[in-house]
Amino acid sequence: MHQRHLPASPNWYCSRCSDINGKGVLGFGAKNTIYLLNVTAASPAVTGELTGHTERVSGFVFCSHDGQEHICASTSDDKTVKIWDAEQKILLKEHNVHQSTISAVHWSPVQKLLLVTGDEKGIVVCYWFSSNDTQSFFPEPRTIFCLSCSPHEENYIAVGYKDGMIVVIDISKKGEVIHRLRGHDDEIHALAWCPQPREEPLYWRSEDNTDGSNGVTEGAEMGCYLASGSRDQTVRIWCTARGKGVMTLKLPFLKRRGAGVDTAVKERLWLTVHWPKGRPSQIVSSCFGGEIIMWDLKKSGKQKWSLLGSSSDGQNHSRIVFNMSSFRSGDRELLLSTSMDREIKCWDLASLECCWTLPTLGGFVYCLSFSPVGTGCLALGIGDSMIRVWNTLSIQNQYDIKTFWQGVKSKVTALAWHPLKEGSLAFGTDDGKVGIYEVYSNKPPQISSTYHRRTIYSLSWGPPVPPMSFGGSGDKPSYSLYSCAGEGVIFQHDLWKLSGEASNIDKLIRDTNNIKHKIPPHTDLSWKPDGSVLAIGNEDGSIEILKAPMLKLLCTVQQHHKIINSLRWHHEHSSQTELQYLLASGSSNAIVYVHDLKSVIETPSESPVLMTEPFRILSGHTNKITSLAWSPHHDGRLVTVSYDGTAQVWDVLKEEPVCNYRGHSGRLLCVQWSTVHPDIVWTGGDDFTLHEWAVSKQEHVTPPKTKKRVEMGKKRGPQKKSKKKKKAPEKGGMKAEERELPLGEEIKGAAGSGAEEGQSDNDEEEEERENTDGPSVTGWSRESSVDTRGTERVQNGEKFSHAVKREVKEEKKREKPDLSLKKRKPRSILPLSTSMDHRPKEELQQDCLTLAAVRYSHGQSRACVPGSADHIQLGLFTDRDALYRMFQEEEESHVEAGHYDSMVYLRLWKGDLIGAINLAVEKGELTDHLLSLAPMAGYQVWARTVEAYVKQLCQHEQFLKAASHLVSIHKLYEAINLLKSHQFYREAIALARARLQPEDPVLKDLYMSWAAVLEKDGHYAAAAKCYLAADSSFDAAKVIAKKGDVISLRTAANLAQISGESELAHSLSLRCAKDLMLFQDWAAAQKVLRMQDSLLGHRLVFCVNEILTQRLADTDVVTWSVASSHTWSKSCDENFLSTVHRVWQSEFGVAAADLVKVKTLHQQLRAIENPPATTSVPLKQLLFHISLDVTLCALSQLLCDWPSVLEDLLRALTRGSEVGHFTLMTEVCQLLLTQGLESVTFYKQKLDPTDERSLVISQSVEAFVCYQLMYKKWWNYSAETSALTNNTFSNGLCLTEKNHSEVEANCNEEAQSDVIFSEGFWKVLLSEPHANLQATQRAIAEIQRRVTSLIQHSFLSLLSSESLSTLTAQLAEHHKVLTALPELVKKYSFPDVMECCIVLLHMGKYLTPFPQHICSKATTLLCKYGTTESLCKAWKRLTQ
């Protein structure tokens, strides 16, 4: 998509943040992005980016294995490690094992799937790419700076630390330290293994050898040499076979031509080393000031090194080098280096010469400008405090760029080439500085003595206007430089006298056009190429067209409604002459307007014209327009850039889009059309990049519909907002961003702005300072001291802290003169009279004569009134009346300017205290100082002032302060109400408690109101305290219980008990105990219930439940574990009910002797609703219901109420049956009726034979006992039929054919049992009244189901009236049958009679014969009552 590309600068202070693979692809981390370049010996080409990290990239490395050169890895300050495919530019895998900032990374040259990383806490993580496995080691509790995997031993890793220690670890032995290499005494910046295996004798005697040995190995040894570079200014060679150093290489001090050795440069050293693969006896290292030296390890003597790029000046880096990597391109071995000077260089290791240099950018690209004289010469204004001038037409060097930094010291936000003078470039900066560089000389820039107070928006060369245009042609320059800045002022700078004061053209505009009103702040200007007309854009969106030289207002364009960001006139060399009158404008409302001003300029009217209709409207961008440029090669061809991240080319005459460029990953800030190639456009943005692209090669026509900035935000990932650093106050004591645009408007053209995407101005400031640094006089810029991410170790704690602090101090000393220039005096309280002292010397001397005449009455006093009009300044030097007149005019001036505080001071000085207070009240400018003076005017005035001040404070939401002032005038209730109304309940209560009586109703109202708010917000404990303070303990307990957990319920119950709310305590304790029961925490449940005497009955139920659960734990019914239990609940051989009675007597004091107590408990529990069982009831809840029935049964037994005993027994037995849990029913039956039918007979003997109800109940109990015995007998014949019988029970005998065949086969093999049930056994089960009842209920349910089904499927209309009446009649008949049955039969549960008949017939056929009359009775009952379809099918399957 792009032709040439200047990428962002590589990150600083990283041990390995760039790498190159065997195919010549270089990758490096810049900010949070990885840039990829195709590298050859001739030139580089940017091919793409890898985006995904959310913070600074701290490391990058390629996999060096054949076939996997496209795989690479990156680390970041976001603590993640990402694996990428550099060809597809996609993320493959990632991990975030590290918990601290990652400081080192390397891909194993031996194990192609192993990636090793290290962090600042000393953790080494090995990551196997294919299996996604990780293994962590902690060899030393030190900060890791670098690491390197051995190219010969797959398990060896060398790790360098901050304190100078180097260790070699073996990852196959759990990170065991093989060697500790001691010798360096400062940070280890880089480690490099020798590419040749085995430690061959390579070295001559070295005088620098630390251990005094000759440095020559006696013979080949196993191991491999290791090189290390340290901040202690040495490179050391280590023998890893013996764990000793064999050579020490000290960096030479290289004096550059015309420069001395700066001691600060030594302290700012970064010493990286690289061991080229094809050169086992040569090591490349960096040096102090950016030089790169090649060490020849075979050389003898001290001069072991050769300097790269020594043949000519300018080849070396100008600042320290951070990373180096090499690869072989054909027959040449090339070395790539990255440096603090923001350049990437390629070196030929054979010739030691620089092949090419790629400049990179360390800040936003704010502005671009092509020279009108030097063809193809492009100037760039960058946020890294540097200007770059690019000869884009250079044939030998595609990136022929010169950098200018001297005298800049701030972000370059505006540029403008002189129209005629070659090489003269004007620049404007973020701190309001205007200067001119002569780019073809080595002189420092000329700086205008007039500074703007805020960021420079634009610069423009134009014809001089008064007063500079006065005089002869030889007395003035042909062009003046005009600058527009954030404070809304345009200055005209004299090119010949930049040291003189610049003129504000607003004065000329006022005088020429007789303007009395306030002129809107200016935001951009553009001179028509012929110099006849000036266009000025304003903050309110208006554009003024003024005719030179007197700047007479011809026209005002009112089309935009937001700040004007860019104005551009069409070029004059068009084939259509009328096009030269076209003016394009862009603002923050995302629409570009083109205005045709031909009639206004050629035939101007006497009065200014108001233009409200544009010539063309170009809409499509989705965010603010930041820059415009007309094509110098076409008629009416315009390119625009926007915060939406795209550049748009328009055909203005057709009002149509031509193409849209989307190559940037950030917001665009500037654009220029190539002055040479009609198809080439240049764009720059806040992604720190400059792109050259061809219009004809773009695939998109219009900007994206959705805002591309959202997509860019996703690419970047969430940006961590660093803490805002306090900026030194500028002129006026405010930050530039805060002053430039009122009401939160963004800064024009994004110069110094960062308000977009929810970031504050200061956040953007910090983001841009990442990696930003421009050289100063000594090569170290002011911004380097605040570099938050480029200087990694500054941000993360300790590294370079001492050096940076020293450098910062030195820079501050150097910058003091500049800072003093920018310091602004506080605003004068007498601005009118003060301004009169800044007139020409002649007028000031005339003031002395006038004052003398007035003082000595020499006749001139009549024409002069001191303190007013043109003689206002004399009011300070005559009498009081004159002074008061001066005060009056100054007050009017302050009111007009909105400086009411100054006006109040003047009135105070006059002694008009009440007037000053009234004015401050009226304007809302009351202060604590004024309030403290108010008592001087009396109590009433003071009280009124306090009330007014309270209203003012409330408008500013300072409610606490307002309430305190109300208290000062004894308006206590008003103060409390003020705090309450704004939800300062805590403060209101504190005030009320301190000043009101305890019984005051206001206190209770405060507590109740606050409690309601706290309860709504879920702060239940705090709300409860409020309710308690308001004597509402019931509400306090209720609100604590709202959370519903066990602890809250227990606390609420205790609270209710303490406060005397016994009923509430009863219910809450019971709720808490039930929750504990669900957790099977029996001990805690009993403890909670023990607190309430009224819960004794419930304690008995919980006791039975615990014993029952413990008994069932031995079966398959209870499968859960118990949290806590009592010793008396453990299983034993004792009868269940006997155990219950024993425990009741010993633990709860409940025995048969105390009948009154037992009867009371029985009545209490009988009143509890025990709902019928359903299949949806959880098993724990079901056991609790059974326990209640058993408890009632046991109490009835103590009372000798035998009918109730059997009735409660029946309910306990039937609950398992009702939910289809046959096992539960069987186990409960065996626990309660241990002897089976004999136990039932025992209870029947206790009954009154004449009591029909008791007999029916006993019959049902007996039937359920027989029912479970029937199945038990059947199961005893074959264990394999258990699944069959379970299906029979739960599904109403709807058995499958498969189960039937299995039963038949098993039963045929079993011998018939000699045990035959008695006739009485089957007589109980085959009860015809119950069979009739159950058949009738089934028939009614079937009819109701059919009718319901018909209604649900809308088939009721198809049903004839005759069939409906038939169904109705059938239903009525069944209800009659149901009514005729005895009530007692209908009231109590009974086993399914039809089911018993089918089982009887089946057993009689396959297991053992039964008497014929019993089988006949079963058959008769089936024929008579088993008419439903499901029963018929089951009957056929089991008996045929």
PDB file of N, CA and C in Angstrom, residues 17-65:
ATOM      1  N   CYS A  17      15.665  -6.380  21.855  1.00  0.00           N
ATOM      2  CA  CYS A  17      14.373  -5.877  21.354  1.00  0.00           C
ATOM      3  C   CYS A  17      14.329  -5.835  19.838  1.00  0.00           C
ATOM      4  N   SER A  18      15.362  -6.355  19.194  1.00  0.00           N
ATOM      5  CA  SER A  18      15.350  -6.475  17.729  1.00  0.00           C
ATOM      6  C   SER A  18      16.084  -7.751  17.356  1.00  0.00           C
ATOM      7  N   ASP A  19      15.703  -8.323  16.211  1.00  0.00           N
ATOM      8  CA  ASP A  19      16.349  -9.554  15.756  1.00  0.00           C
ATOM      9  C   ASP A  19      16.081  -9.695  14.269  1.00  0.00           C
ATOM     10  N   ILE A  20      16.932 -10.442  13.599  1.00  0.00           N
ATOM     11  CA  ILE A  20      16.777 -10.674  12.163  1.00  0.00           C
ATOM     12  C   ILE A  20      16.894 -12.163  11.904  1.00  0.00           C
ATOM     13  N   ASN A  21      16.087 -12.679  10.974  1.00  0.00           N
ATOM     14  CA  ASN A  21      16.148 -14.104  10.662  1.00  0.00           C
ATOM     15  C   ASN A  21      17.008 -14.354   9.433  1.00  0.00           C
ATOM     16  N   GLY A  22      17.136 -15.603   9.074  1.00  0.00           N
ATOM     17  CA  GLY A  22      18.012 -15.955   7.962  1.00  0.00           C
ATOM     18  C   GLY A  22      17.526 -15.474   6.619  1.00  0.00           C
ATOM     19  N   LYS A  23      16.265 -15.108   6.513  1.00  0.00           N
ATOM     20  CA  LYS A  23      15.720 -14.627   5.244  1.00  0.00           C
ATOM     21  C   LYS A  23      15.810 -13.103   5.111  1.00  0.00           C
ATOM     22  N   GLY A  24      16.419 -12.470   6.084  1.00  0.00           N
ATOM     23  CA  GLY A  24      16.594 -11.031   5.991  1.00  0.00           C
ATOM     24  C   GLY A  24      15.414 -10.226   6.461  1.00  0.00           C
ATOM     25  N   VAL A  25      14.584 -10.775   7.327  1.00  0.00           N
ATOM     26  CA  VAL A  25      13.461 -10.033   7.892  1.00  0.00           C
ATOM     27  C   VAL A  25      13.872  -9.535   9.277  1.00  0.00           C
ATOM     28  N   LEU A  26      13.906  -8.229   9.438  1.00  0.00           N
ATOM     29  CA  LEU A  26      14.261  -7.605  10.717  1.00  0.00           C
ATOM     30  C   LEU A  26      12.986  -7.225  11.459  1.00  0.00           C
ATOM     31  N   GLY A  27      12.917  -7.605  12.718  1.00  0.00           N
ATOM     32  CA  GLY A  27      11.794  -7.200  13.558  1.00  0.00           C
ATOM     33  C   GLY A  27      12.307  -6.434  14.763  1.00  0.00           C
ATOM     34  N   PHE A  28      11.591  -5.394  15.141  1.00  0.00           N
ATOM     35  CA  PHE A  28      11.981  -4.651  16.336  1.00  0.00           C
ATOM     36  C   PHE A  28      10.732  -4.094  17.013  1.00  0.00           C
ATOM     37  N   GLY A  29      10.844  -3.965  18.329  1.00  0.00           N
ATOM     38  CA  GLY A  29       9.735  -3.430  19.112  1.00  0.00           C
ATOM     39  C   GLY A  29       9.808  -1.924  19.182  1.00  0.00           C
ATOM     40  N   ALA A  30       8.693  -1.260  18.896  1.00  0.00           N
ATOM     41  CA  ALA A  30       8.582   0.192  18.993  1.00  0.00           C
ATOM     42  C   ALA A  30       7.272   0.506  19.689  1.00  0.00           C
ATOM     43  N   LYS A  31       7.330   1.141  20.859  1.00  0.00           N
ATOM     44  CA  LYS A  31       6.150   1.332  21.701  1.00  0.00           C
ATOM     45  C   LYS A  31       5.564  -0.052  22.008  1.00  0.00           C
ATOM     46  N   ASN A  32       4.291  -0.264  21.700  1.00  0.00           N
ATOM     47  CA  ASN A  32       3.677  -1.563  21.950  1.00  0.00           C
ATOM     48  C   ASN A  32       3.457  -2.347  20.658  1.00  0.00           C
ATOM     49  N   THR A  33       4.213  -2.005  19.612  1.00  0.00           N
ATOM     50  CA  THR A  33       4.059  -2.615  18.291  1.00  0.00           C
ATOM     51  C   THR A  33       5.395  -3.204  17.847  1.00  0.00           C
ATOM     52  N   ILE A  34       5.325  -4.230  17.000  1.00  0.00           N
ATOM     53  CA  ILE A  34       6.524  -4.823  16.401  1.00  0.00           C
ATOM     54  C   ILE A  34       6.492  -4.507  14.913  1.00  0.00           C
ATOM     55  N   TYR A  35       7.540  -3.864  14.412  1.00  0.00           N
ATOM     56  CA  TYR A  35       7.653  -3.535  12.990  1.00  0.00           C
ATOM     57  C   TYR A  35       8.539  -4.567  12.306  1.00  0.00           C
ATOM     58  N   LEU A  36       8.165  -4.930  11.082  1.00  0.00           N
ATOM     59  CA  LEU A  36       8.899  -5.913  10.289  1.00  0.00           C
ATOM     60  C   LEU A  36       9.462  -5.236   9.040  1.00  0.00           C
ATOM     61  N   LEU A  37      10.754  -5.473   8.760  1.00  0.00           N
ATOM     62  CA  LEU A  37      11.418  -4.887   7.602  1.00  0.00           C
ATOM     63  C   LEU A  37      12.088  -5.984   6.793  1.00  0.00           C
ATOM     64  N   ASN A  38      12.006  -5.890   5.465  1.00  0.00           N
ATOM     65  CA  ASN A  38      12.800  -6.729   4.584  1.00  0.00           C
ATOM     66  C   ASN A  38      14.125  -6.019   4.349  1.00  0.00           C
ATOM     67  N   VAL A  39      15.223  -6.697   4.658  1.00  0.00           N
ATOM     68  CA  VAL A  39      16.533  -6.063   4.642  1.00  0.00           C
ATOM     69  C   VAL A  39      17.389  -6.685   3.541  1.00  0.00           C
ATOM     70  N   THR A  40      18.001  -5.816   2.745  1.00  0.00           N
ATOM     71  CA  THR A  40      19.045  -6.224   1.800  1.00  0.00           C
ATOM     72  C   THR A  40      20.217  -5.277   2.007  1.00  0.00           C
ATOM     73  N   ALA A  41      21.321  -5.556   1.316  1.00  0.00           N
ATOM     74  CA  ALA A  41      22.481  -4.670   1.437  1.00  0.00           C
ATOM     75  C   ALA A  41      22.220  -3.327   0.787  1.00  0.00           C
ATOM     76  N   ALA A  42      21.217  -3.252  -0.069  1.00  0.00           N
ATOM     77  CA  ALA A  42      20.949  -2.003  -0.782  1.00  0.00           C
ATOM     78  C   ALA A  42      20.017  -1.089  -0.003  1.00  0.00           C
ATOM     79  N   SER A  43      18.912  -1.646   0.561  1.00  0.00           N
ATOM     80  CA  SER A  43      17.925  -0.776   1.230  1.00  0.00           C
ATOM     81  C   SER A  43      16.973  -1.629   2.065  1.00  0.00           C
ATOM     82  N   PRO A  44      16.301  -0.996   2.998  1.00  0.00           N
ATOM     83  CA  PRO A  44      15.265  -1.690   3.769  1.00  0.00           C
ATOM     84  C   PRO A  44      13.884  -1.341   3.232  1.00  0.00           C
ATOM     85  N   ALA A  45      12.893  -2.153   3.589  1.00  0.00           N
ATOM     86  CA  ALA A  45      11.500  -1.869   3.228  1.00  0.00           C
ATOM     87  C   ALA A  45      10.598  -2.373   4.338  1.00  0.00           C
ATOM     88  N   VAL A  46       9.778  -1.484   4.867  1.00  0.00           N
ATOM     89  CA  VAL A  46       8.840  -1.876   5.914  1.00  0.00           C
ATOM     90  C   VAL A  46       7.738  -2.719   5.298  1.00  0.00           C
ATOM     91  N   THR A  47       7.519  -3.911   5.872  1.00  0.00           N
ATOM     92  CA  THR A  47       6.529  -4.829   5.285  1.00  0.00           C
ATOM     93  C   THR A  47       5.278  -5.009   6.122  1.00  0.00           C
ATOM     94  N   GLY A  48       5.302  -4.609   7.383  1.00  0.00           N
ATOM     95  CA  GLY A  48       4.090  -4.792   8.180  1.00  0.00           C
ATOM     96  C   GLY A  48       4.349  -4.599   9.666  1.00  0.00           C
ATOM     97  N   GLU A  49       3.304  -4.838  10.436  1.00  0.00           N
ATOM     98  CA  GLU A  49       3.361  -4.662  11.887  1.00  0.00           C
ATOM     99  C   GLU A  49       2.702  -5.860  12.568  1.00  0.00           C
ATOM    100  N   LEU A  50       3.136  -6.130  13.788  1.00  0.00           N
ATOM    101  CA  LEU A  50       2.493  -7.121  14.649  1.00  0.00           C
ATOM    102  C   LEU A  50       1.945  -6.364  15.849  1.00  0.00           C
ATOM    103  N   THR A  51       0.636  -6.328  15.987  1.00  0.00           N
ATOM    104  CA  THR A  51       0.013  -5.561  17.063  1.00  0.00           C
ATOM    105  C   THR A  51      -0.791  -6.499  17.963  1.00  0.00           C
ATOM    106  N   GLY A  52      -0.738  -6.221  19.253  1.00  0.00           N
ATOM    107  CA  GLY A  52      -1.468  -7.054  20.199  1.00  0.00           C
ATOM    108  C   GLY A  52      -1.089  -6.773  21.644  1.00  0.00           C
ATOM    109  N   HIS A  53       0.145  -6.331  21.851  1.00  0.00           N
ATOM    110  CA  HIS A  53       0.569  -5.992  23.211  1.00  0.00           C
ATOM    111  C   HIS A  53      -0.103  -4.693  23.650  1.00  0.00           C
ATOM    112  N   THR A  54      -0.343  -4.597  24.929  1.00  0.00           N
ATOM    113  CA  THR A  54      -1.000  -3.403  25.462  1.00  0.00           C
ATOM    114  C   THR A  54      -0.019  -2.441  26.114  1.00  0.00           C
ATOM    115  N   GLU A  55       1.223  -2.875  26.293  1.00  0.00           N
ATOM    116  CA  GLU A  55       2.246  -1.995  26.836  1.00  0.00           C
ATOM    117  C   GLU A  55       3.530  -2.165  26.030  1.00  0.00           C
ATOM    118  N   ARG A  56       4.568  -1.448  26.426  1.00  0.00           N
ATOM    119  CA  ARG A  56       5.824  -1.420  25.700  1.00  0.00           C
ATOM    120  C   ARG A  56       6.373  -2.818  25.448  1.00  0.00           C
ATOM    121  N   VAL A  57       6.813  -3.057  24.210  1.00  0.00           N
ATOM    122  CA  VAL A  57       7.478  -4.317  23.859  1.00  0.00           C
ATOM    123  C   VAL A  57       8.882  -4.284  24.449  1.00  0.00           C
ATOM    124  N   SER A  58       9.224  -5.288  25.248  1.00  0.00           N
ATOM    125  CA  SER A  58      10.525  -5.304  25.924  1.00  0.00           C
ATOM    126  C   SER A  58      11.495  -6.308  25.315  1.00  0.00           C
ATOM    127  N   GLY A  59      11.028  -7.159  24.418  1.00  0.00           N
ATOM    128  CA  GLY A  59      11.925  -8.139  23.807  1.00  0.00           C
ATOM    129  C   GLY A  59      11.337  -8.703  22.531  1.00  0.00           C
ATOM    130  N   PHE A  60      12.225  -9.066  21.585  1.00  0.00           N
ATOM    131  CA  PHE A  60      11.780  -9.679  20.325  1.00  0.00           C
ATOM    132  C   PHE A  60      12.882 -10.596  19.835  1.00  0.00           C
ATOM    133  N   VAL A  61      12.484 -11.791  19.326  1.00  0.00           N
ATOM    134  CA  VAL A  61      13.459 -12.761  18.839  1.00  0.00           C
ATOM    135  C   VAL A  61      12.800 -13.654  17.798  1.00  0.00           C
ATOM    136  N   PHE A  62      13.590 -14.054  16.784  1.00  0.00           N
ATOM    137  CA  PHE A  62      13.141 -15.009  15.771  1.00  0.00           C
ATOM    138  C   PHE A  62      13.593 -16.416  16.164  1.00  0.00           C
ATOM    139  N   CYS A  63      12.857 -17.401  15.663  1.00  0.00           N
ATOM    140  CA  CYS A  63      13.312 -18.790  15.740  1.00  0.00           C
ATOM    141  C   CYS A  63      14.331 -18.985  14.626  1.00  0.00           C
ATOM    142  N   SER A  64      15.506 -19.528  14.957  1.00  0.00           N
ATOM    143  CA  SER A  64      16.601 -19.598  13.986  1.00  0.00           C
ATOM    144  C   SER A  64      16.651 -20.914  13.221  1.00  0.00           C
ATOM    145  N   HIS A  65      15.698 -21.804  13.415  1.00  0.00           N
ATOM    146  CA  HIS A  65      15.766 -23.129  12.804  1.00  0.00           C
ATOM    147  C   HIS A  65      15.191 -23.121  11.396  1.00  0.00           C
TER     148      HIS A  65
END
